[in-house]
Short mmCIF file of C-alpha atoms in Angstrom, two decimals:
data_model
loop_
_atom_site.label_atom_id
_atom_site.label_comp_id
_atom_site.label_asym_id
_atom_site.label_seq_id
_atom_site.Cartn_x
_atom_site.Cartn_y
_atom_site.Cartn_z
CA UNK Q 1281 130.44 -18.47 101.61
CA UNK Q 1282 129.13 -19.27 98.24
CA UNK Q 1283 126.57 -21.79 97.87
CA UNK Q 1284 125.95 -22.67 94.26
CA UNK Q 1285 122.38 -22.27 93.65
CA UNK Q 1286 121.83 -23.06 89.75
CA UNK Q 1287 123.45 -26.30 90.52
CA UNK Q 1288 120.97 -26.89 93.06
CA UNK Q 1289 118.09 -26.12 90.89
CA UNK Q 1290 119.84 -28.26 88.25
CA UNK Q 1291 120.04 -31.31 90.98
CA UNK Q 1292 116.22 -30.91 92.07
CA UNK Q 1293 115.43 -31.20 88.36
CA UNK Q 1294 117.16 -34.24 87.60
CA UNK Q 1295 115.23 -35.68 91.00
CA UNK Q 1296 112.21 -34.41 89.27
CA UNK Q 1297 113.60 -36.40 85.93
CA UNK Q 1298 113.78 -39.76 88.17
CA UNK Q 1299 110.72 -39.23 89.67
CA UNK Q 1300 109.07 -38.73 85.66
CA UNK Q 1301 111.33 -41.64 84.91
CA UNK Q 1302 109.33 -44.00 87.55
CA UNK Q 1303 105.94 -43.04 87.18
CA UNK Q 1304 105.53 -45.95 84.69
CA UNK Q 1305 105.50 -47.67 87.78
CA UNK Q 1306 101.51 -47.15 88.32
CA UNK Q 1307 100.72 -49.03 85.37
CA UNK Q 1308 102.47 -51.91 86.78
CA UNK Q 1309 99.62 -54.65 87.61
CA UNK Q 1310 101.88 -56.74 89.82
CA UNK Q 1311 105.65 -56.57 90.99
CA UNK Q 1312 108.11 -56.80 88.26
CA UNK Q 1313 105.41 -56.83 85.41
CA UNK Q 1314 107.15 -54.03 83.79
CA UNK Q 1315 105.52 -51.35 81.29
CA UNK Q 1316 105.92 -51.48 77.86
CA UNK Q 1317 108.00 -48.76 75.71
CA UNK Q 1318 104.90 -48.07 73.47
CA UNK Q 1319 102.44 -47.15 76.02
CA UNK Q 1320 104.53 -44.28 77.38
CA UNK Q 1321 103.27 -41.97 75.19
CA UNK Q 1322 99.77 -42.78 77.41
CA UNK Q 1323 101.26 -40.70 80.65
CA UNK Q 1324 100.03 -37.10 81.26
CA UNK Q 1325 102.24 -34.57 80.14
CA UNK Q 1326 103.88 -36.69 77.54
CA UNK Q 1327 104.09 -34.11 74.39
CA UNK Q 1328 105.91 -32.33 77.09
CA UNK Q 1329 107.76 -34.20 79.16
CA UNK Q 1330 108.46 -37.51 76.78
CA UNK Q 1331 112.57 -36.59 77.05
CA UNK Q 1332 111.93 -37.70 80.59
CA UNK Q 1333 109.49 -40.56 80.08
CA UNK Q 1334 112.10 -41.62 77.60
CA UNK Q 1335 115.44 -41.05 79.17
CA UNK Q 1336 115.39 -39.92 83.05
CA UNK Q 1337 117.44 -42.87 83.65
CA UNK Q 1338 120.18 -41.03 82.72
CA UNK Q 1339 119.78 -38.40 85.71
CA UNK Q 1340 121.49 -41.48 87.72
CA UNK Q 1341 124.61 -40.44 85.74
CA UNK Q 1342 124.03 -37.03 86.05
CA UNK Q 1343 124.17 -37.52 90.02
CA UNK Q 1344 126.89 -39.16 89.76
CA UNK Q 1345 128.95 -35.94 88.35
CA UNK Q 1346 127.20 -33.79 90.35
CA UNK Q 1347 128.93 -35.91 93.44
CA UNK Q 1348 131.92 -35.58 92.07
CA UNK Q 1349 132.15 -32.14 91.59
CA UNK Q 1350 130.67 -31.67 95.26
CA UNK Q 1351 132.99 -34.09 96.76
CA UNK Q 1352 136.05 -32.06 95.10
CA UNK Q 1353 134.34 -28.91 96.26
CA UNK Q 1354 134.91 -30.35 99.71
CA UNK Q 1355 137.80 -31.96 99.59
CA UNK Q 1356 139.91 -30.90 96.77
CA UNK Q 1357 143.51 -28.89 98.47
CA UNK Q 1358 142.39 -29.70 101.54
CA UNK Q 1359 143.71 -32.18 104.39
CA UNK Q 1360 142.72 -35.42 104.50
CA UNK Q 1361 140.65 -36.76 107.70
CA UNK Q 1362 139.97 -40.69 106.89
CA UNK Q 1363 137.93 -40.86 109.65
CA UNK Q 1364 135.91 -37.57 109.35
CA UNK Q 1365 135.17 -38.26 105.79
CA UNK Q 1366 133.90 -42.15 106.66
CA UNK Q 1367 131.88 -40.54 109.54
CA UNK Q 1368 130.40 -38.19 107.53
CA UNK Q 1369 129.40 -40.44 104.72
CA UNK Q 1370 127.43 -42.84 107.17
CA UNK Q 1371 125.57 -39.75 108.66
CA UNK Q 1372 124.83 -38.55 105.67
CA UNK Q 1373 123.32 -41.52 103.52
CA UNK Q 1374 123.07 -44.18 106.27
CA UNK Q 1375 119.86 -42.70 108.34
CA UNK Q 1376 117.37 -42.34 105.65
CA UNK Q 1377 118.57 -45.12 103.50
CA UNK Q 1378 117.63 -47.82 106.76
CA UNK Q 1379 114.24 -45.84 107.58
CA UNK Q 1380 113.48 -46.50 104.01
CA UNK Q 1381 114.44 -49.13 103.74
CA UNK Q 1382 112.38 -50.62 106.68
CA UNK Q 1383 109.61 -48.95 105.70
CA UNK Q 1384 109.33 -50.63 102.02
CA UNK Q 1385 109.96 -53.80 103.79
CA UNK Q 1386 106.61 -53.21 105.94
CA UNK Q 1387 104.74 -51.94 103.13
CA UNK Q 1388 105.50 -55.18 100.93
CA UNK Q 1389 104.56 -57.40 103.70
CA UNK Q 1390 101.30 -55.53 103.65
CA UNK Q 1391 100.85 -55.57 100.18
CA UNK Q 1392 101.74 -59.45 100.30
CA UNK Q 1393 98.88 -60.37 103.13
CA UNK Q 1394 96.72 -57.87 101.83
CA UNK Q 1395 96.79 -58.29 97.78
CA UNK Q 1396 98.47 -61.01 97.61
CA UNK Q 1397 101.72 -59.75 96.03
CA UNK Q 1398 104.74 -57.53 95.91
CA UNK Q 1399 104.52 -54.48 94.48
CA UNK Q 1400 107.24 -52.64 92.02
CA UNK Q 1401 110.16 -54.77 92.66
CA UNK Q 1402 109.59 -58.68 93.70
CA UNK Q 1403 113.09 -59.53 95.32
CA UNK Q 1404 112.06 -58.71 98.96
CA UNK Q 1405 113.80 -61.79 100.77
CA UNK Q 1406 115.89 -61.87 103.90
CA UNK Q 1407 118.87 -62.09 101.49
CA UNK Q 1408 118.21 -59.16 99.71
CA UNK Q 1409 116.93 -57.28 102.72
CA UNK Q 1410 120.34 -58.24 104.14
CA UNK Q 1411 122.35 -57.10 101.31
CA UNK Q 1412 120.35 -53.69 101.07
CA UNK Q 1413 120.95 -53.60 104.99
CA UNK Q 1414 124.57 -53.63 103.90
CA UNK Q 1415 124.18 -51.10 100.99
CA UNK Q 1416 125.90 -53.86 99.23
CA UNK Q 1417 122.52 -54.27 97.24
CA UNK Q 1418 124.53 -53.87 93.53
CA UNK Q 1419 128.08 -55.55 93.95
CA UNK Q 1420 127.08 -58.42 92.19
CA UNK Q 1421 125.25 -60.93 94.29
CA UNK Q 1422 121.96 -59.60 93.91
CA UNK Q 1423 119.30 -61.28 91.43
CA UNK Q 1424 118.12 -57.86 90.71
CA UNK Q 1425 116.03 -55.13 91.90
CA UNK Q 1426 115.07 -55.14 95.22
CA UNK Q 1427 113.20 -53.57 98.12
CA UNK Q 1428 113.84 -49.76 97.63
CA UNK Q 1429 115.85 -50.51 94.27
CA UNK Q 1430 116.74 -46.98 93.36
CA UNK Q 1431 119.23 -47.43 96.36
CA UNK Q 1432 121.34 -49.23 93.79
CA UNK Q 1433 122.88 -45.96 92.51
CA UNK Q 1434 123.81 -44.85 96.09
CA UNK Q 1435 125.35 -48.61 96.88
CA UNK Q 1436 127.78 -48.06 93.67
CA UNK Q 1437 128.81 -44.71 94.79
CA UNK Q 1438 130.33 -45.68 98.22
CA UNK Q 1439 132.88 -47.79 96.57
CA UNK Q 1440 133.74 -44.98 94.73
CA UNK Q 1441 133.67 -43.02 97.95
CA UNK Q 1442 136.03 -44.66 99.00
CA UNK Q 1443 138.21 -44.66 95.54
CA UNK Q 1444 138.32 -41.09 95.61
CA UNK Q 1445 139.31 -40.95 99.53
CA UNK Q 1446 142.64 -43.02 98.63
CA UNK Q 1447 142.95 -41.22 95.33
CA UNK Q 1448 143.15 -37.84 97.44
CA UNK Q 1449 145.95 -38.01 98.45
CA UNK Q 1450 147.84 -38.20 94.88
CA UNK Q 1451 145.27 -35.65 93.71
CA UNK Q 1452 145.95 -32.73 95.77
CA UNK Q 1453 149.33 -32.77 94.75
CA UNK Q 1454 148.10 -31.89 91.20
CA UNK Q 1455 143.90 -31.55 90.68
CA UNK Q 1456 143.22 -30.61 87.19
CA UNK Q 1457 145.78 -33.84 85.98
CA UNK Q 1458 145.18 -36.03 88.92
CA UNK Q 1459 141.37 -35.80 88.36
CA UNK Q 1460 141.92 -36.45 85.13
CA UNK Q 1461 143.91 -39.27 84.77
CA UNK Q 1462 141.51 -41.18 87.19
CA UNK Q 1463 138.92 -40.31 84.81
CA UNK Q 1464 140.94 -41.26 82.14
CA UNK Q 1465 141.72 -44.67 83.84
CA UNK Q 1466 137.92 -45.66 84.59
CA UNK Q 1467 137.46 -44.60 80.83
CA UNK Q 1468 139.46 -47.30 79.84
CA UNK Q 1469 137.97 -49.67 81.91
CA UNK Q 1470 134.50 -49.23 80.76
CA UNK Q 1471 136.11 -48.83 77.23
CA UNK Q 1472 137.77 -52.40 77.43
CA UNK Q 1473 134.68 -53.88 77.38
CA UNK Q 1474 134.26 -54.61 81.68
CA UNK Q 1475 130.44 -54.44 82.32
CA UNK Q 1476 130.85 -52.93 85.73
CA UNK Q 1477 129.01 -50.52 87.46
CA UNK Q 1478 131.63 -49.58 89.32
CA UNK Q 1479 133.62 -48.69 86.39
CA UNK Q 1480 130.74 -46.80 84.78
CA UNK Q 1481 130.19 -44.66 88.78
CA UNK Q 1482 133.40 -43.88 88.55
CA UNK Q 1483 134.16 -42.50 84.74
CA UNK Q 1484 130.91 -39.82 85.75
CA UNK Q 1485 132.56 -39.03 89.23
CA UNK Q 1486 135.79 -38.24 88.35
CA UNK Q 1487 134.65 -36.29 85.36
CA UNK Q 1488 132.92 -34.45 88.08
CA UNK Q 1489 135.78 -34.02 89.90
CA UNK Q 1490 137.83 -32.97 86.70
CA UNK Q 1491 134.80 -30.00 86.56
CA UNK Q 1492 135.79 -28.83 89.59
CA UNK Q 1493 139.25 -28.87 89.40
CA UNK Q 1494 139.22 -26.99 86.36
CA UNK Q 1495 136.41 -24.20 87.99
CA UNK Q 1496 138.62 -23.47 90.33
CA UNK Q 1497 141.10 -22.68 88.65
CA UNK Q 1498 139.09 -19.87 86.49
CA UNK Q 1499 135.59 -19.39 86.39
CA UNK Q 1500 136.28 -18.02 82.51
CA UNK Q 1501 137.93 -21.29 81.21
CA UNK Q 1502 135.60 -23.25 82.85
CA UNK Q 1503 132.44 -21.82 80.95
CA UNK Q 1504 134.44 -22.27 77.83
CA UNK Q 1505 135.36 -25.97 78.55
CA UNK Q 1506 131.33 -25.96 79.20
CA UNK Q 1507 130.31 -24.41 75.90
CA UNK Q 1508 132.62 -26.63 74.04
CA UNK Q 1509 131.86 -30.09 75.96
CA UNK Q 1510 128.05 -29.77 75.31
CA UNK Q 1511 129.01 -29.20 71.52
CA UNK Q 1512 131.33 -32.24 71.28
CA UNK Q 1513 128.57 -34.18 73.08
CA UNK Q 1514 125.65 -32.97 70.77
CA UNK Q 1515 127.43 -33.33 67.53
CA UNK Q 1516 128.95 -36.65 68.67
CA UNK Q 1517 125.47 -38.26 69.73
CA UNK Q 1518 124.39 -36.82 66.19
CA UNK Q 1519 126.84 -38.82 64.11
CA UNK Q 1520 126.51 -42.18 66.09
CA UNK Q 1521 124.49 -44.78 64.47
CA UNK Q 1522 123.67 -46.50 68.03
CA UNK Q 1523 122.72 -43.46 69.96
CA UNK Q 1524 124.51 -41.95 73.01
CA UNK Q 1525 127.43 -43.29 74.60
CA UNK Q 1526 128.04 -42.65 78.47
CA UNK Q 1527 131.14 -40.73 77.32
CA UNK Q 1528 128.65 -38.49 75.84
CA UNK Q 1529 126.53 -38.40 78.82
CA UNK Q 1530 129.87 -37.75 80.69
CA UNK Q 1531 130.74 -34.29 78.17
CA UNK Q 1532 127.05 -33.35 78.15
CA UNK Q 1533 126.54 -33.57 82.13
CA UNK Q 1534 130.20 -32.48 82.71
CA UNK Q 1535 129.27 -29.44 80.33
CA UNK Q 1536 125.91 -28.64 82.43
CA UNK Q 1537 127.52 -28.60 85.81
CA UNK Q 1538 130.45 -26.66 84.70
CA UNK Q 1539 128.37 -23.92 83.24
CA UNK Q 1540 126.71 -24.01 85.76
CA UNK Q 1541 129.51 -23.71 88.64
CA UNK Q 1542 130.80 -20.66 86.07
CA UNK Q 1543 127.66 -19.10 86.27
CA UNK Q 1544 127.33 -19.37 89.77
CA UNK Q 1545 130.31 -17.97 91.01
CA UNK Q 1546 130.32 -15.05 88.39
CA UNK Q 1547 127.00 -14.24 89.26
CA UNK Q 1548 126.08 -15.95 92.13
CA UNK Q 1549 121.68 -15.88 93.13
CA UNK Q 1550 121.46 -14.42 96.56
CA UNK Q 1551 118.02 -15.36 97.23
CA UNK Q 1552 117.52 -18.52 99.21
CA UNK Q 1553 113.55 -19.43 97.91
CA UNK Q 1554 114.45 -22.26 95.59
CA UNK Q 1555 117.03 -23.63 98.47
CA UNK Q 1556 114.44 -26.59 99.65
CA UNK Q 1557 114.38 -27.75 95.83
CA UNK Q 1558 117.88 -28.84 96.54
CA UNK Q 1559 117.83 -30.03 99.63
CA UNK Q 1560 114.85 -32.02 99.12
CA UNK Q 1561 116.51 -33.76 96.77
CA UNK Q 1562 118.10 -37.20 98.64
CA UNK Q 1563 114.57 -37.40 100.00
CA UNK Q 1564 112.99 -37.46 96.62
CA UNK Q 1565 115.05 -40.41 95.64
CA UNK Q 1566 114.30 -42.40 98.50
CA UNK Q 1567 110.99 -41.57 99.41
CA UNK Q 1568 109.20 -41.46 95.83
CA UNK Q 1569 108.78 -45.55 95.45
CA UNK Q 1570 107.22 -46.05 99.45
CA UNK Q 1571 104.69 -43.57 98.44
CA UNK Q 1572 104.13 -45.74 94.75
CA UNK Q 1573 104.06 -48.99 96.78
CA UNK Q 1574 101.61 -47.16 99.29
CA UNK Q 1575 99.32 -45.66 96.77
CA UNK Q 1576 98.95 -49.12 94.51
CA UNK Q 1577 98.72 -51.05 97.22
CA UNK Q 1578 95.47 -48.65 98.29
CA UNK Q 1579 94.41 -48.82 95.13
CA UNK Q 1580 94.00 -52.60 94.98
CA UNK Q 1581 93.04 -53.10 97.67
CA UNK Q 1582 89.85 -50.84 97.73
CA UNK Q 1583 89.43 -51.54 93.55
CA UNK Q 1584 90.09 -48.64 92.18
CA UNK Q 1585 91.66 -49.21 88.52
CA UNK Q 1586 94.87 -47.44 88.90
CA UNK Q 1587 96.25 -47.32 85.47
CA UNK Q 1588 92.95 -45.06 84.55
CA UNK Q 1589 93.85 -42.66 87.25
CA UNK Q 1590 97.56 -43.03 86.91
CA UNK Q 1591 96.71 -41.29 83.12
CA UNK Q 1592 95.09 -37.93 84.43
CA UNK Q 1593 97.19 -35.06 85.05
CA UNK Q 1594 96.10 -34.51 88.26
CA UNK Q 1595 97.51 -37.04 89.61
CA UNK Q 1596 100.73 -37.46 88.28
CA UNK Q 1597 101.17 -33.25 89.98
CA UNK Q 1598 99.76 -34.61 93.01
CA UNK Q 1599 102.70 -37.26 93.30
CA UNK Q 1600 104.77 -35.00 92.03
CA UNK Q 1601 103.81 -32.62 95.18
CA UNK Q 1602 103.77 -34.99 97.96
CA UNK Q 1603 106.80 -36.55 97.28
CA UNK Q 1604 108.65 -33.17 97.29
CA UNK Q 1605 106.28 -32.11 100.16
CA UNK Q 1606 107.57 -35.42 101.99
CA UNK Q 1607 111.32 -34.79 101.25
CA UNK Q 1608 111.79 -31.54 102.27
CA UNK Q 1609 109.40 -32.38 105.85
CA UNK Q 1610 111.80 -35.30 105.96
CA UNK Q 1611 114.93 -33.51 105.50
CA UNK Q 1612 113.55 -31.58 108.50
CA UNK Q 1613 112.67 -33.49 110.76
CA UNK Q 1614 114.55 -36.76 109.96
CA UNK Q 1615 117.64 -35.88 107.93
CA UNK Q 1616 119.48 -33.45 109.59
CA UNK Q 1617 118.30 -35.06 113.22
CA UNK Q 1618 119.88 -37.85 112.29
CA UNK Q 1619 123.13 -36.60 110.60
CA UNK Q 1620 123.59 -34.48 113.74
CA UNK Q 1621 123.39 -37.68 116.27
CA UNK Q 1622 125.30 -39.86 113.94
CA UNK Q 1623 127.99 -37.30 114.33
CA UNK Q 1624 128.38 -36.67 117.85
CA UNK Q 1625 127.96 -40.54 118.39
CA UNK Q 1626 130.94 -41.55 116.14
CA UNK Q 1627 133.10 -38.46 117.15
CA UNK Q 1628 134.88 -36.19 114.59
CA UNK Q 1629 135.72 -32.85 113.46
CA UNK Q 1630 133.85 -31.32 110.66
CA UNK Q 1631 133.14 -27.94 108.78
CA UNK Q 1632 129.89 -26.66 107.66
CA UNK Q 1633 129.52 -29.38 104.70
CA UNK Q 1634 126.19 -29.08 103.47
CA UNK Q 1635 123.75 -26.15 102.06
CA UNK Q 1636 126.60 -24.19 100.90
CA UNK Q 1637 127.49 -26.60 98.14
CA UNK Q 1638 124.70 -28.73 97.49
CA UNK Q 1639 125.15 -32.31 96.61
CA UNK Q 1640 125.53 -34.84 93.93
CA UNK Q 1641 123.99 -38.01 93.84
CA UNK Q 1642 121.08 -38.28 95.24
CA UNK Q 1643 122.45 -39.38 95.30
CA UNK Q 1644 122.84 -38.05 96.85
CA UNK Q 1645 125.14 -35.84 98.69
CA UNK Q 1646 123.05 -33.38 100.15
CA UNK Q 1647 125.38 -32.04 102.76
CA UNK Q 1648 126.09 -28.46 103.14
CA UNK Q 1649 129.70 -28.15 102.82
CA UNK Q 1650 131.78 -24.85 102.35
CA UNK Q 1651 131.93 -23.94 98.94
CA UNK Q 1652 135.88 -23.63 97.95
CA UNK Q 1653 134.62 -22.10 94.78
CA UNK Q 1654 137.62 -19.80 92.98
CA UNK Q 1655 136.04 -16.36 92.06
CA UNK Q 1656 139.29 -15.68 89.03
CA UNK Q 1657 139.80 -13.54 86.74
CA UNK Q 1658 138.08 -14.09 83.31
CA UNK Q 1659 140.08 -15.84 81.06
CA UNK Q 1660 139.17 -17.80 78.14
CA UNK Q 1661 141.67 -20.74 78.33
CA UNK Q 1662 140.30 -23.68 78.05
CA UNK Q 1663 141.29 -27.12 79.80
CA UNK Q 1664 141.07 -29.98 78.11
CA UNK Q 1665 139.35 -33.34 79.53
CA UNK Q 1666 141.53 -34.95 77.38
#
């Protein structure tokens, strides 16, 4: 079974980019009171790291392709269980997304009867706590962020979860085109003007699916389709006077993975050292802002001036290591635990769906599923996302 390990080291990196991406969020005196775009270059490591002080929002929509491409790794010419897949979805995200999520809650009330305020994110009502209880925190009747708001990513994705479930069955019949033309179908949402985020999930994912679709068919073409996606994305981000569009982001990422899937079935890595980095991943992204809320709420509350210590390298590598030294603990002794109870508590059927293909998005699928990777011939044809 092939487990594709570069696009496992890619996926811990773009947690690593959200976790970069956040770390403004020490220099945030109270809950919501934001941090402004010219004192980034004030954070440690920012000669070095300022494309992720600057942009790791954008890993979101990296995630999102990476899901794709993992979900079509799963599912793609297979059979369709409705009920396995729904199953399986709940054990995966569900667990750690409500332990989280109940453990932000307590923090906040701490930092509210301790401090006197919220910390990060100040929509932590019973109606948002009931929404994020839902995973329904981003469909539109939220005020905004909320308790553990990087959640919103993951409550986008199910909808699309579900999307691609239905879309299965017209997509097996024909992968490379059926991919494609729901691709090409959120595209046109998002390019009608429709400010959804469901649109936006969905035009990533299915170009993630498209990736797969077209690595399996030959590992060749799809490093060529690579090669020239991250070319039309560079040169096209060059030319535009407003910067980069997410059909950009969707070539560039697209481009990454694929390469990446090439590389790793033509030369797969057989040494299993850097598999935590991956699986730590889903952790990462839920773990990292309970450990922000923890450590500002300490800070205030003994008087420590966190903003001065936030600046010193040291610390932002000691976040950096416990929140990866939390994840992979948690995936441990928490994660899997949990996945494996959810399971034989709901009933259902499944293969080995996890480390051998590691996840999207973080959200966020994590699972170890078999890896349906196509080890062709090397060709150089090249299929075309549009």
């Amino acid at each position: 079974m092939l487990r594709y390990r570069l696009i496992d080291i890619c996926r811990g990196l773009a947690a690593f980019s959200v976790l970069t991406w956040h770390y403004q969020h020490f220099f945030y005196p109270t809950a919501g009171a934001g941090f402004s775009a010219q004192s980034r270059p004030t954070q440690p490591f920012y000669d070095v790291l300022w494309p992720l002080y600057e942009h790791g929002a954008a890993a979101v929509s990296f995630f999102w392709v990476l899901s794709g491409f993992v979900f079509a790794a799963v599912y793609l010419g297979r059979p369709v269980n409705a009920r396995a897949f729904l199953v399986h979805r709940v054990a995966r995200l569900y667990p750690l997304h409500l332990v989280t999520l109940l453990l932000v809650a307590a923090l906040q009330w701490f930092s509210w009867q301790t401090v006197g305020h919220f910390q990060i994110y100040p929509l932590n009502d019973a109606y948002h706590f009931g929404l994020n209880l839902l995973m329904m925190q981003w469909w539109g009747f939220q005020s905004g962020f909320s308790f553990n708001a990087p959640t919103w990513s993951i409550s986008v994705e199910v909808v699309i979860y579900g999307l691609f479930l239905v879309s299965l069955f017209g997509i097996n019949k024909a992968p490379t085109l059926g991919a494609f033309l729901c691709a090409a179908a959120a595209i046109l949402v998002v390019a009608s003007g429709v400010a959804s985020p469901f649109a936006t999930c969905a035009t990533f994912f299915f170009s993630g699916v498209v990736s797969y679709a077209i690595l399996r068919r030959s590992a060749g073409g799809a490093a060529a389709t690579a090669v020239l996606l991250i070319i039309v994305s560079i040169v096209s981000t060059w030319f535009r006077e407003e910067g980069q569009s997410p059909y950009d982001e969707a070539a560039l990422f697209s481009g990454i993975i694929l390469l990446a899937g090439a590389s790793d079935t033509i030369f797969p890595i057989r040494t299993a050292r850097l598999d935590w980095f991956g699986d730590a991943t889903y952790g990462t992204y839920l773990l990292h802002i309970p450990i922000q809320i923890a450590a500002l709420t300490a800070f205030q509350l003994v008087g420590l001036p966190t903003a001065d210590i936030a600046v010193q390298p040291w610390f932002f590598l000691a976040f950096i290591a416990v929140v990866f030294i939390a994840a992979i603990v948690v995936f441990r002794t928490v994660e899997r635990p949990a996945q494996n109870w959810v399971k034989a508590k709901l009933g259902g059927q499944f293969g080995s769906y996890g480390a051998n293909i590691t996840s999207g998005s973080p959200p966020i699928d994590a699972s170890n599923a078999k890896a349906v990777g196509s080890f062709a011939k090397m060709s150089i044809r090249v299929f075309h996302r549009s």
